[in-house]
Amino acid sequence: MKTLVILAHPHLDASRVNRRWKEELLNYPDEITLHELYHEYPTWTIDVSKEQALVEAYDHVIFQFPLYWYSYPPLLKKWFDDVFAYGWAYGSTGDKLKGKKMGLAMSIGDKKENYQPEGSVSFTVEEVIAPFKASLRHVGAEALPYFAVFGASFQASDEKIDQSAISYIDHLFRYKK
Ligand SMILES: Cc1cc2nc3c(=O)[nH]c(=O)nc-3n(C[C@H](O)[C@H](O)[C@H](O)COP(=O)(O)O)c2cc1C
């Protein structure tokens, strides 16, 4: 069973981390399907049936994005709003996501030490992603441990970004089974 990676970056051409991660994902065409939301839906009109059929075909789904305002980029939030629909994802007949393993892969601009109660962010990443975990609980899917690279700013070295791409792939395969 292949992994579906749903990538949401509003400016992938200007990206360093997510663009490098994408390059790495493309080295595994037999194991990973890449689905780029901003490329697929430039006008933000999401084809809900197509997206639902795509998700139904995978048991392992990763959402990859840069953390924006402690949340998803807006097209990914819209994707959840549109695709996780009543009668499909939840409700008495909505069981299509039950048992699927889903996770987040995030590039985060700020330093890791700031994502703690004493740090400048004052919230942990686990707290920041609580809406995702609550959503998965609501639809009966399993939330996998998240993957993140911190300090993903313009100052991050190429070496650090390359290393994060390798760690991302390791993480992705480790939690697949
Ligand atoms: C609109 C916007 C909002 C951002 N919000 C956050 C944030 O809430 N927390 C944080 O640590 N970094 C934040 N950042 C920094 C991004 O997470 C960082 O630039 C991105 O992960 C780098 O990945 P990339 O090279 O793939 O673009 C923000 C950046 C932008 C442009």
Coordinates of C-alpha atoms and ligand atoms in Angstrom, one line a residue:
M1 CA 0.0 0.0 0.0
K2 CA 1.4 3.3 -1.0
T3 CA 1.5 6.5 1.0
L4 CA -0.4 9.6 -0.1
V5 CA 1.3 12.9 0.7
I6 CA -0.9 15.9 0.4
L7 CA 1.4 18.9 0.1
A8 CA 0.1 22.4 0.7
H9 CA 2.5 25.3 0.2
P10 CA 1.2 28.6 -1.2
H11 CA 4.6 29.6 -2.7
L12 CA 6.5 26.4 -3.4
D13 CA 8.9 28.2 -5.8
A14 CA 10.1 30.4 -2.9
S15 CA 10.2 27.5 -0.5
R16 CA 13.4 25.8 0.6
V17 CA 12.3 23.2 3.0
N18 CA 9.1 21.9 1.4
R19 CA 10.6 22.0 -2.0
R20 CA 13.5 20.0 -0.8
W21 CA 11.2 17.5 0.9
K22 CA 9.2 17.2 -2.3
E23 CA 12.3 16.4 -4.3
E24 CA 13.1 13.6 -1.8
L25 CA 9.5 12.2 -2.0
L26 CA 9.8 12.0 -5.7
N27 CA 12.7 9.5 -5.3
Y28 CA 10.1 7.0 -4.1
P29 CA 7.4 6.8 -6.9
D30 CA 6.5 3.2 -6.1
E31 CA 5.9 4.0 -2.4
I32 CA 4.6 7.5 -2.4
T33 CA 2.0 9.5 -4.3
L34 CA 2.4 13.2 -4.1
H35 CA -0.7 15.4 -4.4
E36 CA 0.0 19.2 -4.5
L37 CA -3.0 21.2 -3.5
Y38 CA -2.0 24.6 -4.6
H39 CA -0.9 23.2 -8.0
E40 CA -4.1 21.2 -8.4
Y41 CA -6.5 23.9 -7.3
P42 CA -5.2 27.4 -8.3
T43 CA -8.7 28.8 -8.0
W44 CA -9.4 27.0 -4.7
T45 CA -12.4 25.1 -6.1
I46 CA -11.8 21.7 -4.7
D47 CA -13.2 18.7 -6.5
V48 CA -14.6 17.0 -3.4
S49 CA -15.6 13.7 -5.0
K50 CA -12.1 13.4 -6.6
E51 CA -10.4 14.1 -3.4
Q52 CA -12.6 11.7 -1.4
A53 CA -11.9 9.0 -4.0
L54 CA -8.2 9.7 -3.7
V55 CA -8.1 9.5 0.1
E56 CA -10.3 6.3 0.0
A57 CA -7.5 4.6 -2.0
Y58 CA -4.9 5.1 0.7
D59 CA -4.6 3.9 4.3
H60 CA -1.6 6.1 5.1
V61 CA -2.0 9.8 4.4
I62 CA 0.5 12.6 5.3
F63 CA -0.3 16.3 5.2
Q64 CA 2.9 18.3 4.5
F65 CA 3.0 22.1 4.9
P66 CA 4.8 25.1 6.4
L67 CA 3.3 26.2 9.7
Y68 CA 1.5 29.5 9.1
W69 CA 0.1 31.3 12.1
Y70 CA 0.3 28.1 14.2
S71 CA -2.0 26.4 11.7
Y72 CA -2.4 25.1 8.1
P73 CA -2.0 27.2 5.0
P74 CA -5.6 28.3 4.1
L75 CA -6.1 26.0 1.1
L76 CA -5.4 23.0 3.3
K77 CA -7.9 24.2 5.9
K78 CA -10.4 24.5 3.1
W79 CA -9.6 21.1 1.9
F80 CA -10.5 19.6 5.4
D81 CA -13.7 21.7 5.5
D82 CA -14.8 20.5 2.0
V83 CA -13.5 16.9 1.9
F84 CA -14.2 15.7 5.5
A85 CA -17.9 15.9 4.8
Y86 CA -20.9 14.7 6.7
G87 CA -22.0 11.3 5.4
W88 CA -18.6 10.5 4.2
A89 CA -16.2 11.3 7.0
Y90 CA -18.6 11.5 9.9
G91 CA -22.3 11.1 10.7
S92 CA -24.2 7.8 10.8
T93 CA -23.0 6.7 7.4
G94 CA -19.7 8.6 7.4
D95 CA -17.1 5.9 7.9
K96 CA -14.7 6.3 5.0
L97 CA -11.7 7.5 7.2
K98 CA -12.1 4.9 9.9
G99 CA -8.9 3.2 10.8
K100 CA -6.7 5.2 8.3
K101 CA -3.3 6.4 9.6
M102 CA -2.8 10.1 9.1
G103 CA 0.0 12.4 10.1
L104 CA 1.5 15.8 9.7
A105 CA 4.9 16.9 8.3
M106 CA 5.6 20.5 9.1
S107 CA 8.3 23.0 8.5
I108 CA 8.3 25.4 11.4
G109 CA 10.1 28.8 11.3
D110 CA 10.7 29.2 15.0
K111 CA 13.1 27.3 17.2
K112 CA 12.2 24.1 19.0
E113 CA 12.9 25.5 22.4
N114 CA 10.3 28.2 21.9
Y115 CA 7.6 25.6 21.5
Q116 CA 7.2 24.9 25.3
P117 CA 5.4 26.5 28.2
E118 CA 8.5 28.6 29.1
G119 CA 9.3 29.5 25.5
S120 CA 8.2 32.5 23.5
V121 CA 5.5 30.6 21.8
S122 CA 4.3 29.2 25.2
F123 CA 2.5 26.2 23.5
T124 CA 4.0 22.9 22.5
V125 CA 3.6 21.6 19.0
E126 CA 1.3 18.9 20.4
E127 CA -1.0 21.7 21.7
V128 CA -0.7 23.6 18.4
I129 CA -1.9 20.5 16.4
A130 CA -4.7 19.6 18.8
P131 CA -7.4 20.6 16.2
F132 CA -5.9 18.1 13.8
K133 CA -5.9 15.3 16.4
A134 CA -9.4 16.2 17.5
S135 CA -10.6 16.0 13.9
L136 CA -9.1 12.6 13.4
R137 CA -10.6 11.4 16.6
H138 CA -14.0 12.7 15.3
V139 CA -13.7 10.7 12.0
G140 CA -12.2 7.6 13.6
A141 CA -8.7 7.9 12.0
E142 CA -5.5 7.3 13.8
A143 CA -3.1 10.3 14.3
L144 CA 0.5 9.3 13.8
P145 CA 3.4 11.1 15.5
Y146 CA 4.1 14.4 13.7
F147 CA 7.3 15.1 11.8
A148 CA 8.7 18.7 12.0
V149 CA 11.8 20.6 11.3
F150 CA 12.3 23.7 13.4
G151 CA 14.2 26.8 12.6
A152 CA 13.0 26.5 9.0
S153 CA 13.8 30.1 8.2
F154 CA 16.0 31.7 5.6
Q155 CA 18.9 31.1 8.0
A156 CA 18.6 27.3 7.9
S157 CA 21.6 25.8 6.2
D158 CA 21.4 23.6 3.1
E159 CA 22.9 20.8 5.1
K160 CA 20.2 21.0 7.8
I161 CA 17.5 21.0 5.2
D162 CA 19.0 18.0 3.3
Q163 CA 19.3 16.1 6.6
S164 CA 15.6 16.9 7.4
A165 CA 14.6 15.5 4.1
I166 CA 16.3 12.2 4.9
S167 CA 14.7 12.1 8.4
Y168 CA 11.3 12.9 6.9
I169 CA 11.4 9.9 4.6
D170 CA 12.6 7.7 7.6
H171 CA 9.7 9.0 9.7
L172 CA 7.2 8.4 6.9
F173 CA 8.2 4.7 6.4
R174 CA 8.7 4.1 10.2
Y175 CA 5.0 4.9 11.0
K176 CA 3.5 3.4 7.9
K177 CA 2.9 0.0 9.4
Ligands
LIG1 C1 2.3 33.8 6.7 C2 3.3 33.1 7.5 C3 3.0 32.7 8.8 C4 4.0 32.0 9.5 N1 3.6 31.6 10.8 C5 4.5 30.9 11.5 C6 4.2 30.4 12.8 O1 3.1 30.6 13.2 N2 5.1 29.8 13.5 C7 6.4 29.6 13.1 O2 7.2 28.9 13.8 N3 6.8 30.0 11.8 C8 5.9 30.6 11.0 N4 6.2 31.0 9.8 C9 7.5 30.6 9.2 C10 7.3 29.4 8.3 O3 6.8 28.3 9.0 C11 8.6 29.1 7.5 O4 8.9 30.2 6.7 C12 8.4 27.9 6.7 O5 8.1 26.7 7.4 C13 9.6 27.6 5.8 O6 9.4 26.5 4.9 P1 9.6 26.7 3.4 O7 11.1 26.9 3.1 O8 9.1 25.4 2.8 O9 8.8 27.8 2.9 C14 5.3 31.7 9.0 C15 5.6 32.2 7.7 C16 4.6 32.8 7.0 C17 5.0 33.3 5.6

